[in-house]
Short mmCIF file of C-alpha atoms and ligand atoms in Angstrom, two decimals:
data_model
loop_
_atom_site.label_atom_id
_atom_site.label_comp_id
_atom_site.label_asym_id
_atom_site.label_seq_id
_atom_site.Cartn_x
_atom_site.Cartn_y
_atom_site.Cartn_z
CA MET G 249 -7.35 9.71 20.78
CA GLU G 250 -7.26 13.40 21.69
CA SER G 251 -10.36 15.33 20.70
CA VAL G 252 -9.88 16.63 17.16
CA ASP G 253 -12.57 16.61 14.49
CA ARG G 254 -12.39 13.35 12.60
CA ARG G 255 -12.07 14.54 9.01
CA LEU G 256 -9.87 12.28 6.90
CA LEU G 257 -8.60 13.05 3.40
CA VAL G 258 -7.36 9.87 1.71
CA THR G 259 -5.06 10.53 -1.24
CA GLY G 260 -5.12 7.54 -3.59
CA GLY G 261 -8.48 6.59 -2.05
CA ALA G 262 -9.77 5.23 -5.38
CA GLY G 263 -6.95 2.67 -5.41
CA PHE G 264 -6.57 -0.76 -3.86
CA ILE G 265 -5.33 0.04 -0.33
CA GLY G 266 -6.76 3.57 -0.19
CA SER G 267 -10.29 2.35 -0.86
CA HIS G 268 -10.03 -0.02 2.13
CA VAL G 269 -8.79 2.85 4.29
CA VAL G 270 -11.84 4.87 3.16
CA GLU G 271 -14.25 2.04 4.08
CA ALA G 272 -12.61 1.44 7.46
CA ALA G 273 -12.68 5.18 8.26
CA LEU G 274 -16.37 5.51 7.34
CA ALA G 275 -17.16 2.51 9.56
CA ASP G 276 -15.19 4.22 12.37
CA GLY G 277 -17.30 7.37 12.11
CA TRP G 278 -14.90 9.66 10.19
CA THR G 279 -16.02 12.18 7.60
CA VAL G 280 -13.99 11.14 4.55
CA ALA G 281 -12.89 12.68 1.26
CA VAL G 282 -10.72 11.25 -1.52
CA LEU G 283 -8.10 12.95 -3.67
CA ASP G 284 -7.06 10.82 -6.65
CA ASP G 285 -6.15 11.34 -10.32
CA LEU G 286 -7.65 7.94 -11.28
CA SER G 287 -4.41 6.95 -13.05
CA SER G 288 -4.69 3.43 -11.62
CA GLY G 289 -7.62 3.81 -9.21
CA ARG G 290 -11.30 3.67 -10.12
CA ARG G 291 -14.09 6.11 -9.29
CA ALA G 292 -16.33 3.09 -8.58
CA HIS G 293 -14.09 2.20 -5.62
CA VAL G 294 -15.11 5.42 -3.84
CA PRO G 295 -18.38 4.97 -1.92
CA SER G 296 -21.17 7.35 -2.88
CA GLY G 297 -21.47 10.31 -0.55
CA VAL G 298 -17.68 10.59 -0.13
CA ALA G 299 -16.37 13.92 -1.48
CA PHE G 300 -14.10 13.27 -4.45
CA TYR G 301 -11.35 15.55 -5.79
CA GLU G 302 -10.00 14.37 -9.13
CA ILE G 303 -6.56 15.92 -8.81
CA ASP G 304 -2.99 14.90 -9.59
CA VAL G 305 -0.69 15.38 -6.60
CA ARG G 306 1.76 17.07 -9.00
CA ASP G 307 -0.76 19.92 -9.32
CA ALA G 308 0.24 22.10 -6.34
CA GLY G 309 -2.68 24.52 -6.77
CA GLY G 310 -5.22 21.72 -7.10
CA VAL G 311 -3.92 20.01 -3.96
CA GLN G 312 -4.03 23.30 -2.01
CA ALA G 313 -7.58 24.01 -3.16
CA ALA G 314 -8.83 20.51 -2.24
CA VAL G 315 -7.23 20.56 1.21
CA ARG G 316 -8.57 24.07 1.86
CA ASP G 317 -12.04 23.05 0.68
CA PHE G 318 -12.33 19.83 2.70
CA SER G 319 -10.33 21.02 5.72
CA PRO G 320 -9.17 17.62 6.97
CA THR G 321 -7.73 17.07 10.42
CA VAL G 322 -5.78 14.05 9.16
CA ILE G 323 -4.43 13.11 5.73
CA SER G 324 -3.80 9.47 4.82
CA HIS G 325 -1.32 9.73 1.96
CA GLN G 326 -1.65 6.62 -0.21
CA ALA G 327 -1.38 8.15 -3.70
CA ALA G 328 1.88 7.20 -5.39
CA GLN G 329 3.73 5.94 -8.35
CA ALA G 330 3.65 2.49 -6.75
CA SER G 331 5.64 0.30 -9.15
CA VAL G 332 9.30 -0.57 -8.50
CA SER G 333 9.98 -1.40 -12.15
CA VAL G 334 8.41 1.87 -13.41
CA SER G 335 10.68 3.70 -10.95
CA VAL G 336 13.71 1.94 -12.42
CA ARG G 337 12.62 2.80 -15.98
CA ASP G 338 11.62 6.38 -15.12
CA PRO G 339 13.12 7.63 -11.85
CA LEU G 340 12.17 11.24 -12.67
CA LEU G 341 8.49 10.37 -12.96
CA ASP G 342 8.73 8.47 -9.69
CA ALA G 343 10.33 11.46 -7.94
CA GLU G 344 7.84 13.92 -9.48
CA ILE G 345 4.91 12.01 -8.00
CA ASN G 346 6.35 10.51 -4.84
CA ILE G 347 8.64 13.34 -3.68
CA ARG G 348 7.45 16.55 -5.35
CA GLY G 349 3.78 15.49 -5.27
CA GLY G 350 4.26 14.43 -1.65
CA LEU G 351 5.68 17.85 -0.83
CA HIS G 352 2.55 19.45 -2.28
CA ILE G 353 0.56 17.40 0.24
CA LEU G 354 2.86 18.44 3.10
CA GLU G 355 2.70 22.11 2.10
CA ALA G 356 -1.10 21.97 1.90
CA ALA G 357 -1.15 20.24 5.31
CA ARG G 358 1.06 22.93 6.81
CA THR G 359 -0.84 25.91 5.43
CA ASN G 360 -4.27 24.48 6.24
CA LYS G 361 -3.47 23.47 9.82
CA VAL G 362 -3.82 19.72 9.27
CA HIS G 363 -3.10 17.91 12.51
CA ARG G 364 -1.54 14.67 11.33
CA ILE G 365 -0.39 12.83 8.21
CA VAL G 366 -0.19 9.06 7.80
CA PHE G 367 2.05 7.86 4.98
CA ALA G 368 1.97 4.62 2.96
CA SER G 369 5.65 3.74 3.01
CA THR G 370 7.26 0.49 2.01
CA GLY G 371 8.78 -2.09 4.33
CA GLY G 372 8.95 -4.44 1.36
CA ALA G 373 11.49 -2.23 -0.41
CA ILE G 374 13.05 0.17 2.10
CA TYR G 375 15.11 -2.42 4.02
CA GLY G 376 16.60 -3.97 0.85
CA GLU G 377 17.63 -7.66 1.05
CA VAL G 378 16.57 -9.25 4.36
CA SER G 379 18.77 -12.34 4.06
CA SER G 380 17.73 -13.89 7.36
CA GLY G 381 15.29 -13.14 10.20
CA ALA G 382 12.97 -10.18 9.80
CA ALA G 383 13.58 -6.41 9.51
CA ASP G 384 12.26 -4.48 12.49
CA GLU G 385 11.81 -0.72 12.80
CA CYS G 386 15.44 -0.33 13.97
CA THR G 387 16.92 -2.13 10.96
CA PRO G 388 18.98 0.32 8.87
CA GLU G 389 17.27 1.38 5.64
CA ARG G 390 18.90 0.20 2.43
CA PRO G 391 16.72 1.57 -0.36
CA TYR G 392 17.76 -0.14 -3.57
CA SER G 393 15.28 1.02 -6.21
CA PRO G 394 14.33 4.63 -7.05
CA TYR G 395 10.87 3.78 -5.62
CA ALA G 396 12.33 2.79 -2.24
CA THR G 397 14.55 5.87 -2.27
CA SER G 398 11.65 8.23 -3.01
CA LYS G 399 9.58 6.65 -0.21
CA PHE G 400 12.51 7.02 2.20
CA ALA G 401 13.09 10.62 1.11
CA PHE G 402 9.45 11.45 1.79
CA GLU G 403 9.68 9.89 5.26
CA ARG G 404 12.58 12.27 5.93
CA TYR G 405 10.58 15.26 4.64
CA MET G 406 7.75 14.31 7.00
CA GLU G 407 10.21 14.30 9.88
CA THR G 408 11.39 17.78 8.80
CA TYR G 409 7.79 19.06 8.81
CA ARG G 410 7.31 17.50 12.26
CA GLN G 411 10.36 19.30 13.62
CA GLN G 412 9.76 22.62 11.86
CA TYR G 413 5.97 22.92 12.02
CA GLY G 414 4.76 20.36 14.57
CA LEU G 415 2.89 18.33 11.94
CA GLN G 416 2.39 14.85 13.41
CA ALA G 417 3.77 12.37 10.92
CA ILE G 418 3.44 8.58 10.90
CA SER G 419 5.12 6.27 8.40
CA LEU G 420 3.55 2.86 7.95
CA ARG G 421 5.97 0.53 6.21
CA TYR G 422 3.81 -2.04 4.48
CA ALA G 423 4.96 -5.52 3.51
CA ASN G 424 3.43 -7.05 0.32
CA VAL G 425 -0.25 -6.21 0.54
CA TYR G 426 -2.97 -8.39 -1.04
CA GLY G 427 -6.75 -8.54 -1.00
CA PRO G 428 -9.93 -7.49 -2.80
CA ARG G 429 -9.72 -4.77 -5.47
CA GLN G 430 -5.99 -5.21 -6.12
CA ASN G 431 -5.25 -4.51 -9.78
CA PRO G 432 -4.14 -7.67 -11.67
CA HIS G 433 -3.27 -5.70 -14.80
CA GLY G 434 -0.09 -4.06 -13.53
CA GLU G 435 3.21 -5.79 -12.95
CA ALA G 436 3.00 -5.63 -9.15
CA GLY G 437 0.58 -7.62 -7.05
CA VAL G 438 1.45 -11.27 -7.62
CA VAL G 439 -1.58 -12.48 -5.65
CA ALA G 440 -4.03 -10.61 -7.90
CA ILE G 441 -2.17 -11.77 -11.02
CA PHE G 442 -2.13 -15.42 -9.87
CA LEU G 443 -5.82 -15.30 -8.94
CA GLN G 444 -6.75 -14.05 -12.37
CA HIS G 445 -4.68 -16.76 -14.08
CA LEU G 446 -6.05 -19.53 -11.86
CA ARG G 447 -9.64 -18.55 -12.57
CA LYS G 448 -8.94 -18.65 -16.32
CA GLY G 449 -7.13 -22.02 -16.05
CA GLU G 450 -3.83 -20.41 -17.08
CA PRO G 451 -0.38 -21.41 -15.78
CA LEU G 452 1.35 -19.52 -12.98
CA GLN G 453 4.93 -18.45 -13.61
CA ILE G 454 7.39 -18.82 -10.72
CA ASN G 455 10.27 -16.40 -11.26
CA ALA G 456 13.33 -17.98 -9.68
CA ARG G 457 15.00 -16.62 -6.57
CA GLN G 458 18.46 -17.82 -7.65
CA THR G 459 18.29 -20.72 -10.09
CA LEU G 460 15.68 -21.77 -12.61
CA GLY G 461 13.13 -24.09 -11.01
CA ASP G 462 13.58 -23.00 -7.37
CA ASP G 463 10.60 -21.88 -5.24
CA GLY G 464 10.95 -18.20 -6.09
CA CYS G 465 11.50 -15.13 -3.94
CA LEU G 466 10.42 -14.95 -0.31
CA ARG G 467 7.93 -12.29 0.73
CA ASP G 468 5.81 -11.23 3.68
CA TYR G 469 2.16 -11.12 2.49
CA VAL G 470 -0.16 -8.96 4.60
CA TYR G 471 -3.94 -8.79 4.19
CA VAL G 472 -5.33 -5.40 3.19
CA ALA G 473 -7.87 -5.22 6.05
CA ASP G 474 -4.95 -5.35 8.51
CA VAL G 475 -3.27 -2.49 6.61
CA ALA G 476 -6.49 -0.44 6.75
CA ARG G 477 -6.73 -1.13 10.49
CA ALA G 478 -3.15 0.11 10.97
CA ASN G 479 -4.00 3.28 9.02
CA LEU G 480 -6.99 3.99 11.23
CA ALA G 481 -4.99 3.44 14.42
CA ALA G 482 -2.34 5.83 13.07
CA ALA G 483 -4.99 8.38 12.06
CA ARG G 484 -6.36 8.30 15.63
CA GLY G 485 -2.85 8.89 16.99
CA ASP G 486 -2.60 5.41 18.53
CA THR G 487 0.69 4.33 16.92
CA PRO G 488 4.32 5.41 17.11
CA ALA G 489 5.78 7.52 14.28
CA LEU G 490 7.19 4.47 12.51
CA LEU G 491 5.48 1.10 12.22
CA ASN G 492 6.09 -2.01 10.12
CA VAL G 493 2.84 -3.51 8.86
CA GLY G 494 3.44 -7.13 7.93
CA THR G 495 3.15 -10.59 9.42
CA GLY G 496 6.73 -11.75 10.14
CA GLN G 497 6.07 -14.83 7.97
CA SER G 498 8.05 -15.51 4.79
CA THR G 499 6.32 -17.27 1.91
CA SER G 500 7.88 -18.38 -1.37
CA THR G 501 6.14 -17.62 -4.66
CA ARG G 502 5.56 -21.37 -5.15
CA ALA G 503 4.02 -21.78 -1.67
CA LEU G 504 1.79 -18.77 -2.39
CA ALA G 505 0.68 -20.25 -5.73
CA GLU G 506 -0.19 -23.55 -4.09
CA ALA G 507 -2.04 -21.96 -1.16
CA LEU G 508 -4.11 -19.76 -3.49
CA ALA G 509 -4.89 -22.67 -5.85
CA LYS G 510 -6.12 -24.67 -2.85
CA GLU G 511 -8.55 -21.88 -1.92
CA VAL G 512 -9.76 -21.63 -5.55
CA GLY G 513 -10.14 -25.43 -5.59
CA VAL G 514 -7.91 -26.18 -8.60
CA THR G 515 -4.57 -27.89 -9.25
CA PRO G 516 -2.21 -25.19 -10.48
CA ILE G 517 -0.04 -25.49 -13.58
CA LEU G 518 3.30 -24.03 -12.53
CA THR G 519 6.01 -22.88 -14.92
CA SER G 520 9.52 -21.68 -14.10
CA ALA G 521 11.34 -18.59 -15.27
CA LEU G 522 14.76 -17.08 -14.61
CA PRO G 523 15.20 -14.55 -11.79
CA ARG G 524 13.86 -11.07 -12.65
CA PRO G 525 16.66 -8.52 -12.56
CA GLY G 526 16.30 -6.21 -9.58
CA ASP G 527 13.94 -8.44 -7.57
CA LEU G 528 14.86 -8.71 -3.88
CA LYS G 529 15.43 -12.37 -3.02
CA ARG G 530 13.94 -12.13 0.45
CA SER G 531 11.92 -9.51 2.29
CA VAL G 532 10.25 -10.14 5.67
CA LEU G 533 9.09 -7.61 8.26
CA ASP G 534 9.24 -8.03 12.00
CA SER G 535 5.76 -6.80 12.93
CA THR G 536 5.86 -7.51 16.66
CA LEU G 537 5.12 -3.88 17.46
CA ALA G 538 2.11 -3.72 15.10
CA SER G 539 0.77 -7.02 16.50
CA SER G 540 1.02 -5.73 20.06
CA LEU G 541 -0.98 -2.63 19.07
CA LEU G 542 -3.42 -4.06 16.55
CA GLY G 543 -3.69 -7.77 17.35
CA THR G 544 -2.51 -10.83 15.42
CA PRO G 545 -2.48 -10.29 11.65
CA THR G 546 -4.75 -12.34 9.40
CA SER G 547 -3.10 -15.65 8.42
CA LEU G 548 -2.24 -16.14 4.75
CA ASP G 549 -4.79 -18.96 4.37
CA ALA G 550 -7.58 -16.89 5.95
CA GLY G 551 -6.74 -13.82 3.86
CA LEU G 552 -6.61 -15.80 0.62
CA ARG G 553 -9.95 -17.42 1.51
CA GLN G 554 -11.56 -14.01 1.96
CA LEU G 555 -10.05 -12.80 -1.31
CA VAL G 556 -11.35 -15.81 -3.27
CA LEU G 557 -14.78 -15.44 -1.69
CA TRP G 558 -14.85 -11.76 -2.68
CA SER G 559 -13.84 -12.55 -6.28
CA GLU G 560 -16.61 -15.18 -6.55
CA LEU G 561 -19.16 -12.69 -5.28
CA GLU G 562 -17.87 -10.09 -7.77
CA ASP G 563 -18.22 -12.60 -10.62
CA ALA G 564 -21.76 -13.49 -9.52
CA ALA G 565 -22.68 -9.78 -9.35
CA GLN G 566 -21.30 -9.21 -12.89
CA THR G 567 -23.23 -12.21 -14.24
CA ASN G 568 -26.50 -11.06 -12.69
CA PHE G 569 -26.03 -7.48 -13.88
N1 LIG W 294 0.43 -2.81 -2.66
C1 LIG W 294 1.49 -3.02 -1.90
O1 LIG W 294 1.91 -4.16 -1.65
C2 LIG W 294 2.22 -1.84 -1.28
C3 LIG W 294 3.35 -2.10 -0.48
C4 LIG W 294 4.01 -1.02 0.10
C5 LIG W 294 3.55 0.27 -0.07
N2 LIG W 294 2.48 0.48 -0.88
C6 LIG W 294 2.02 1.86 -1.05
O2 LIG W 294 0.65 1.93 -0.74
C7 LIG W 294 0.01 2.95 -1.51
C8 LIG W 294 -1.22 2.42 -2.22
O3 LIG W 294 -0.80 1.40 -3.11
P1 LIG W 294 -1.82 0.45 -3.87
O4 LIG W 294 -1.22 -0.89 -3.93
O5 LIG W 294 -3.18 0.62 -3.30
O6 LIG W 294 -1.73 1.06 -5.34
P2 LIG W 294 -2.91 1.60 -6.31
O7 LIG W 294 -2.24 1.87 -7.61
O8 LIG W 294 -4.07 0.68 -6.29
O9 LIG W 294 -3.32 2.95 -5.61
C9 LIG W 294 -2.67 4.17 -5.82
C10 LIG W 294 -3.73 5.23 -6.01
O10 LIG W 294 -3.06 6.48 -6.18
C11 LIG W 294 -3.60 7.15 -7.31
N3 LIG W 294 -2.54 7.97 -7.88
C12 LIG W 294 -1.41 7.56 -8.52
N4 LIG W 294 -0.69 8.60 -8.94
C13 LIG W 294 -1.37 9.71 -8.55
C14 LIG W 294 -1.14 11.11 -8.71
N5 LIG W 294 -0.07 11.56 -9.37
N6 LIG W 294 -2.04 11.97 -8.16
C15 LIG W 294 -3.14 11.53 -7.52
N7 LIG W 294 -3.41 10.22 -7.35
C16 LIG W 294 -2.54 9.32 -7.86
C17 LIG W 294 -4.06 6.06 -8.26
O11 LIG W 294 -5.05 6.47 -9.18
C18 LIG W 294 -4.57 5.01 -7.26
O12 LIG W 294 -5.94 5.22 -6.99
C19 LIG W 294 1.09 3.49 -2.45
O13 LIG W 294 1.65 4.64 -1.84
C20 LIG W 294 2.12 2.38 -2.48
O14 LIG W 294 3.41 2.85 -2.78
C21 LIG W 294 1.80 -0.53 -1.49
#
């Protein structure tokens, strides 16, 4: 990495992925701050000693003031309206946060001489249906939901700021991310939802891919530590401007349920439901480039094992509290 001060502002750093980026950056010697409105994130996810700005990215003045105050060299932009179904119900809200809010970050980066921005984009949604094989970085984008469209639009804005102002801009297109601290209460994050049900002895619902009773949709599940590692490499300037962050493996919802139940040590009760309108049937990312830069991604079994171990430790900590 070229010699710039290592000051990282993580937007959305109180959330699931952002909090792992914060931890990885601290371990790598960065000075870190978090900007988050705590709409889905938690203050407790931000380690003590990390500067915290409780600000909504829609608040242009607040974003400017925070960036001016902390003076980051790099911004890792994770804050977002992150739900596909919310974006379908309320595309204006999605655009307000993901496009307009994102532009507030870009404007603050421009006016405060930020060196580089790393963006949490979506490989899981931006390529649309991946009927066979895996989508690589050259696959044409086919954003289908307002969420995918707003993420794609922001990628284009970043490119504009690169051309106009020389802001270095890296888009990381994540597959389906899972791991510790993922919120099981939303509608996204099937791994977190299944884990919660399994630990309560509740059934797991397999939404069909095509017909009732099939194995469910196919997804590429990537472990959050690998996503944090990709963010740090991008923050250091060690990645190209566009990188898929996945595993190249496709896993059905049923196979996921069974693999997770095995790690928890229970026999799952599986129920079937009709396909959910709007769900992509198959989404898999070719992550050859990321693997060549960052090493082999964590296998699904190993990632699920670490997640279950973490949740047991969390439970034990709660009990002893
Ligand atoms: N989880 C996945 O599988 C996945 C896949 C692809 C891309 N992403 C992207 O990764 C990023 C992080 O997602 P996550 O899964 O950790 O979600 P998350 O909800 O846990 O984290 C998002 C964080 O952003 C904050 N936030 C939301 N709206 C905000 C606003 N208006 N102003 C300031 N802060 C705000 C939330 O409080 C939260 O802390 C998002 O940009 C998401 O779109 C996630």
